Amino acid sequence: YPYSKSELDVINVDISFPNHTKKNTPRIQLEYIKQSLNENIEIKPIVKILKRLLKITFLNNSYKGGLSSYSLFLLSIAFNQYLKTKKNNNTSNYLAHFFNDMIKFYSTFNFDKMIVNVTEEFPFIETDVPGEGVPTIIDPVTMLNAGKSSFNIVEVVNMLGGVMKIINDLKASYEQGKEGSNKSNFINEIMKQIVK
């Protein structure tokens, strides 16, 4: 895929909400997004990068079973909460590590056995009720499933697994070619190429 850094500046993260019975629900959801982005500044570039990956693999349209921008946003928030529960205070190359660790985490995530709920302190809840091929990603405003139309979630997980393999292969190649290089330096260099 021909890649240009400027593409991320113009990529459209189009967040739309389903019709709800309450008239002001979309406004409340937008306020939630704004507040979350202010509190978690690392989320915006990560969502853009992941949205681009979904777009080039044709998995970004929830009407065709892909992952919606809102679901992607909630998955990013959930993963950020998860990192905070680990109490990792290492802030050097944080965005690079966040990107790598999030892809690694969701590339093996079992959406059929887990509920993603950002209203919980630990946002990943094991369930005995299978998700029937769609993820359960709880919208914190409506408490409805924001992922209910993402019936191609297995393809999304497989795509992330493919991305993780590419990153690992590049990392191995990088480490063989440069003395004194390490995983942190490699990830940071990749992120410099993607995020200005």
CSV table of C-alpha atoms in Angstrom, one decimal:
chain,number,residue,atom,x,y,z
A,1,TYR,CA,0.0,0.0,0.0
A,2,PRO,CA,1.5,3.4,-1.0
A,3,TYR,CA,1.8,5.2,2.3
A,4,SER,CA,2.2,8.9,2.9
A,5,LYS,CA,2.5,10.6,6.3
A,6,SER,CA,0.2,13.4,5.2
A,7,GLU,CA,-2.6,10.8,4.8
A,8,LEU,CA,-3.0,10.6,8.6
A,9,ASP,CA,-3.7,14.4,8.8
A,10,VAL,CA,-6.7,14.0,6.5
A,11,ILE,CA,-8.0,10.6,7.4
A,12,ASN,CA,-11.7,10.8,8.3
A,13,VAL,CA,-12.7,9.3,11.7
A,14,ASP,CA,-16.4,9.5,11.1
A,15,ILE,CA,-18.2,8.8,14.3
A,16,SER,CA,-21.9,8.3,13.9
A,17,PHE,CA,-24.4,7.0,16.4
A,18,PRO,CA,-27.5,4.9,15.9
A,19,ASN,CA,-30.9,6.4,16.5
A,20,HIS,CA,-32.0,6.3,20.1
A,21,THR,CA,-35.2,7.0,21.8
A,22,LYS,CA,-33.8,9.8,23.8
A,23,LYS,CA,-33.3,13.0,21.7
A,24,ASN,CA,-30.1,14.2,23.4
A,25,THR,CA,-28.1,10.9,23.4
A,26,PRO,CA,-25.8,11.8,20.4
A,27,ARG,CA,-24.9,15.1,22.1
A,28,ILE,CA,-24.0,13.3,25.3
A,29,GLN,CA,-21.9,10.8,23.4
A,30,LEU,CA,-20.0,13.6,21.7
A,31,GLU,CA,-19.4,15.2,25.0
A,32,TYR,CA,-18.1,11.9,26.3
A,33,ILE,CA,-15.7,11.6,23.3
A,34,LYS,CA,-14.4,15.2,23.8
A,35,GLN,CA,-13.8,14.7,27.5
A,36,SER,CA,-12.1,11.3,26.9
A,37,LEU,CA,-9.8,12.8,24.3
A,38,ASN,CA,-8.9,15.7,26.6
A,39,GLU,CA,-8.1,13.2,29.4
A,40,ASN,CA,-6.3,10.7,27.1
A,41,ILE,CA,-4.3,12.7,24.6
A,42,GLU,CA,-2.6,9.6,23.2
A,43,ILE,CA,-5.9,8.2,21.9
A,44,LYS,CA,-6.3,10.5,18.9
A,45,PRO,CA,-3.2,9.5,16.9
A,46,ILE,CA,-3.7,5.8,17.8
A,47,VAL,CA,-7.3,5.9,16.6
A,48,LYS,CA,-6.2,7.5,13.4
A,49,ILE,CA,-3.5,4.9,12.8
A,50,LEU,CA,-5.9,2.0,13.5
A,51,LYS,CA,-8.6,3.6,11.4
A,52,ARG,CA,-6.2,3.7,8.5
A,53,LEU,CA,-5.3,0.0,9.0
A,54,LEU,CA,-9.0,-0.8,9.0
A,55,LYS,CA,-9.6,1.3,5.9
A,56,ILE,CA,-7.0,-0.2,3.7
A,57,THR,CA,-8.2,-3.7,4.7
A,58,PHE,CA,-11.9,-2.8,4.1
A,59,LEU,CA,-12.8,-3.5,7.7
A,60,ASN,CA,-13.7,0.1,8.7
A,61,ASN,CA,-17.4,0.0,7.7
A,62,SER,CA,-19.7,-1.3,10.4
A,63,TYR,CA,-22.6,-1.6,7.9
A,64,LYS,CA,-20.5,-4.3,6.2
A,65,GLY,CA,-19.5,-6.0,9.4
A,66,GLY,CA,-16.3,-4.0,10.1
A,67,LEU,CA,-15.4,-2.0,13.2
A,68,SER,CA,-17.0,1.4,13.5
A,69,SER,CA,-15.0,4.5,14.5
A,70,TYR,CA,-16.9,4.7,17.8
A,71,SER,CA,-16.2,1.0,18.7
A,72,LEU,CA,-12.5,1.6,17.8
A,73,PHE,CA,-12.5,4.7,20.0
A,74,LEU,CA,-14.0,2.7,22.9
A,75,LEU,CA,-11.5,-0.2,22.4
A,76,SER,CA,-8.7,2.4,22.6
A,77,ILE,CA,-10.1,3.9,25.8
A,78,ALA,CA,-10.5,0.4,27.3
A,79,PHE,CA,-6.9,-0.5,26.5
A,80,ASN,CA,-5.7,2.8,28.0
A,81,GLN,CA,-7.6,2.0,31.2
A,82,TYR,CA,-6.1,-1.5,31.2
A,83,LEU,CA,-2.6,0.0,31.0
A,84,LYS,CA,-3.4,2.3,33.9
A,85,THR,CA,-4.4,-0.7,36.1
A,86,LYS,CA,-1.0,-2.2,35.5
A,87,LYS,CA,0.4,1.1,37.0
A,88,ASN,CA,3.3,1.3,34.5
A,89,ASN,CA,4.8,4.7,35.1
A,90,ASN,CA,7.3,4.5,32.2
A,91,THR,CA,6.5,7.5,30.0
A,92,SER,CA,9.4,7.3,27.6
A,93,ASN,CA,8.2,6.4,24.2
A,94,TYR,CA,4.7,6.0,25.7
A,95,LEU,CA,2.8,6.4,22.4
A,96,ALA,CA,5.1,3.9,20.6
A,97,HIS,CA,4.6,1.3,23.3
A,98,PHE,CA,0.9,2.0,23.5
A,99,PHE,CA,0.5,1.4,19.8
A,100,ASN,CA,2.6,-1.8,19.8
A,101,ASP,CA,1.0,-3.2,23.0
A,102,MET,CA,-2.6,-2.4,21.9
A,103,ILE,CA,-2.1,-4.2,18.5
A,104,LYS,CA,-0.5,-7.1,20.3
A,105,PHE,CA,-3.3,-7.3,22.9
A,106,TYR,CA,-6.3,-7.1,20.5
A,107,SER,CA,-4.6,-9.4,17.9
A,108,THR,CA,-5.2,-12.3,20.4
A,109,PHE,CA,-8.3,-10.9,22.1
A,110,ASN,CA,-11.3,-13.3,22.2
A,111,PHE,CA,-14.3,-11.0,21.6
A,112,ASP,CA,-16.6,-14.0,21.9
A,113,LYS,CA,-15.7,-14.6,25.6
A,114,MET,CA,-15.1,-11.0,26.8
A,115,ILE,CA,-17.2,-7.9,27.2
A,116,VAL,CA,-15.5,-4.5,26.8
A,117,ASN,CA,-17.0,-2.0,29.2
A,118,VAL,CA,-15.1,1.3,29.9
A,119,THR,CA,-17.5,2.2,32.8
A,120,GLU,CA,-15.7,-0.5,34.8
A,121,GLU,CA,-12.4,0.1,36.5
A,122,PHE,CA,-11.0,-3.1,34.8
A,123,PRO,CA,-12.7,-2.8,31.3
A,124,PHE,CA,-12.5,-6.4,30.2
A,125,ILE,CA,-15.1,-8.7,31.7
A,126,GLU,CA,-15.2,-12.5,31.1
A,127,THR,CA,-18.6,-13.8,30.1
A,128,ASP,CA,-20.1,-17.3,29.8
A,129,VAL,CA,-22.6,-16.0,27.2
A,130,PRO,CA,-21.0,-16.3,23.7
A,131,GLY,CA,-21.1,-13.1,21.6
A,132,GLU,CA,-22.5,-15.0,18.6
A,133,GLY,CA,-19.8,-13.7,16.3
A,134,VAL,CA,-20.0,-10.0,17.2
A,135,PRO,CA,-18.1,-8.1,19.9
A,136,THR,CA,-19.8,-6.7,23.0
A,137,ILE,CA,-18.5,-3.2,23.4
A,138,ILE,CA,-20.6,-1.3,25.8
A,139,ASP,CA,-21.4,2.3,25.0
A,140,PRO,CA,-20.9,4.2,28.3
A,141,VAL,CA,-23.7,6.6,27.5
A,142,THR,CA,-26.5,4.3,26.4
A,143,MET,CA,-25.1,1.1,27.9
A,144,LEU,CA,-26.0,-0.6,24.6
A,145,ASN,CA,-23.7,-2.7,22.5
A,146,ALA,CA,-21.8,-0.4,20.2
A,147,GLY,CA,-20.2,-3.4,18.4
A,148,LYS,CA,-23.4,-5.2,17.5
A,149,SER,CA,-23.0,-4.8,13.8
A,150,SER,CA,-19.3,-5.8,13.7
A,151,PHE,CA,-19.9,-9.4,12.4
A,152,ASN,CA,-16.4,-9.5,10.8
A,153,ILE,CA,-14.6,-9.0,14.1
A,154,VAL,CA,-12.6,-12.2,13.5
A,155,GLU,CA,-11.2,-10.6,10.3
A,156,VAL,CA,-10.3,-7.5,12.3
A,157,VAL,CA,-8.4,-9.6,14.9
A,158,ASN,CA,-6.7,-11.5,12.1
A,159,MET,CA,-5.7,-8.3,10.5
A,160,LEU,CA,-4.2,-7.0,13.7
A,161,GLY,CA,-2.3,-10.4,14.0
A,162,GLY,CA,-0.9,-9.8,10.6
A,163,VAL,CA,0.2,-6.3,11.5
A,164,MET,CA,1.9,-7.7,14.7
A,165,LYS,CA,3.8,-10.2,12.6
A,166,ILE,CA,5.0,-7.5,10.2
A,167,ILE,CA,6.1,-5.4,13.2
A,168,ASN,CA,7.9,-8.3,14.7
A,169,ASP,CA,9.6,-9.3,11.4
A,170,LEU,CA,10.7,-5.7,10.9
A,171,LYS,CA,11.9,-5.5,14.5
A,172,ALA,CA,14.0,-8.7,14.1
A,173,SER,CA,15.5,-7.4,10.9
A,174,TYR,CA,16.2,-4.0,12.5
A,175,GLU,CA,17.9,-5.6,15.5
A,176,GLN,CA,20.1,-7.8,13.3
A,177,GLY,CA,21.2,-4.8,11.2
A,178,LYS,CA,21.9,-2.3,14.0
A,179,GLU,CA,24.3,-2.8,16.9
A,180,GLY,CA,22.9,-1.6,20.3
A,181,SER,CA,19.3,-1.3,18.9
A,182,ASN,CA,16.5,-2.4,21.0
A,183,LYS,CA,12.7,-2.9,20.8
A,184,SER,CA,12.0,0.5,22.3
A,185,ASN,CA,14.2,2.3,19.7
A,186,PHE,CA,12.6,0.4,16.8
A,187,ILE,CA,9.0,1.1,17.9
A,188,ASN,CA,9.9,4.7,18.4
A,189,GLU,CA,11.4,5.0,14.9
A,190,ILE,CA,8.2,3.4,13.4
A,191,MET,CA,6.0,5.8,15.3
A,192,LYS,CA,8.1,8.8,14.2
A,193,GLN,CA,7.4,7.7,10.6
A,194,ILE,CA,3.6,7.5,11.3
A,195,VAL,CA,2.9,10.3,13.8
A,196,LYS,CA,4.3,13.8,13.4
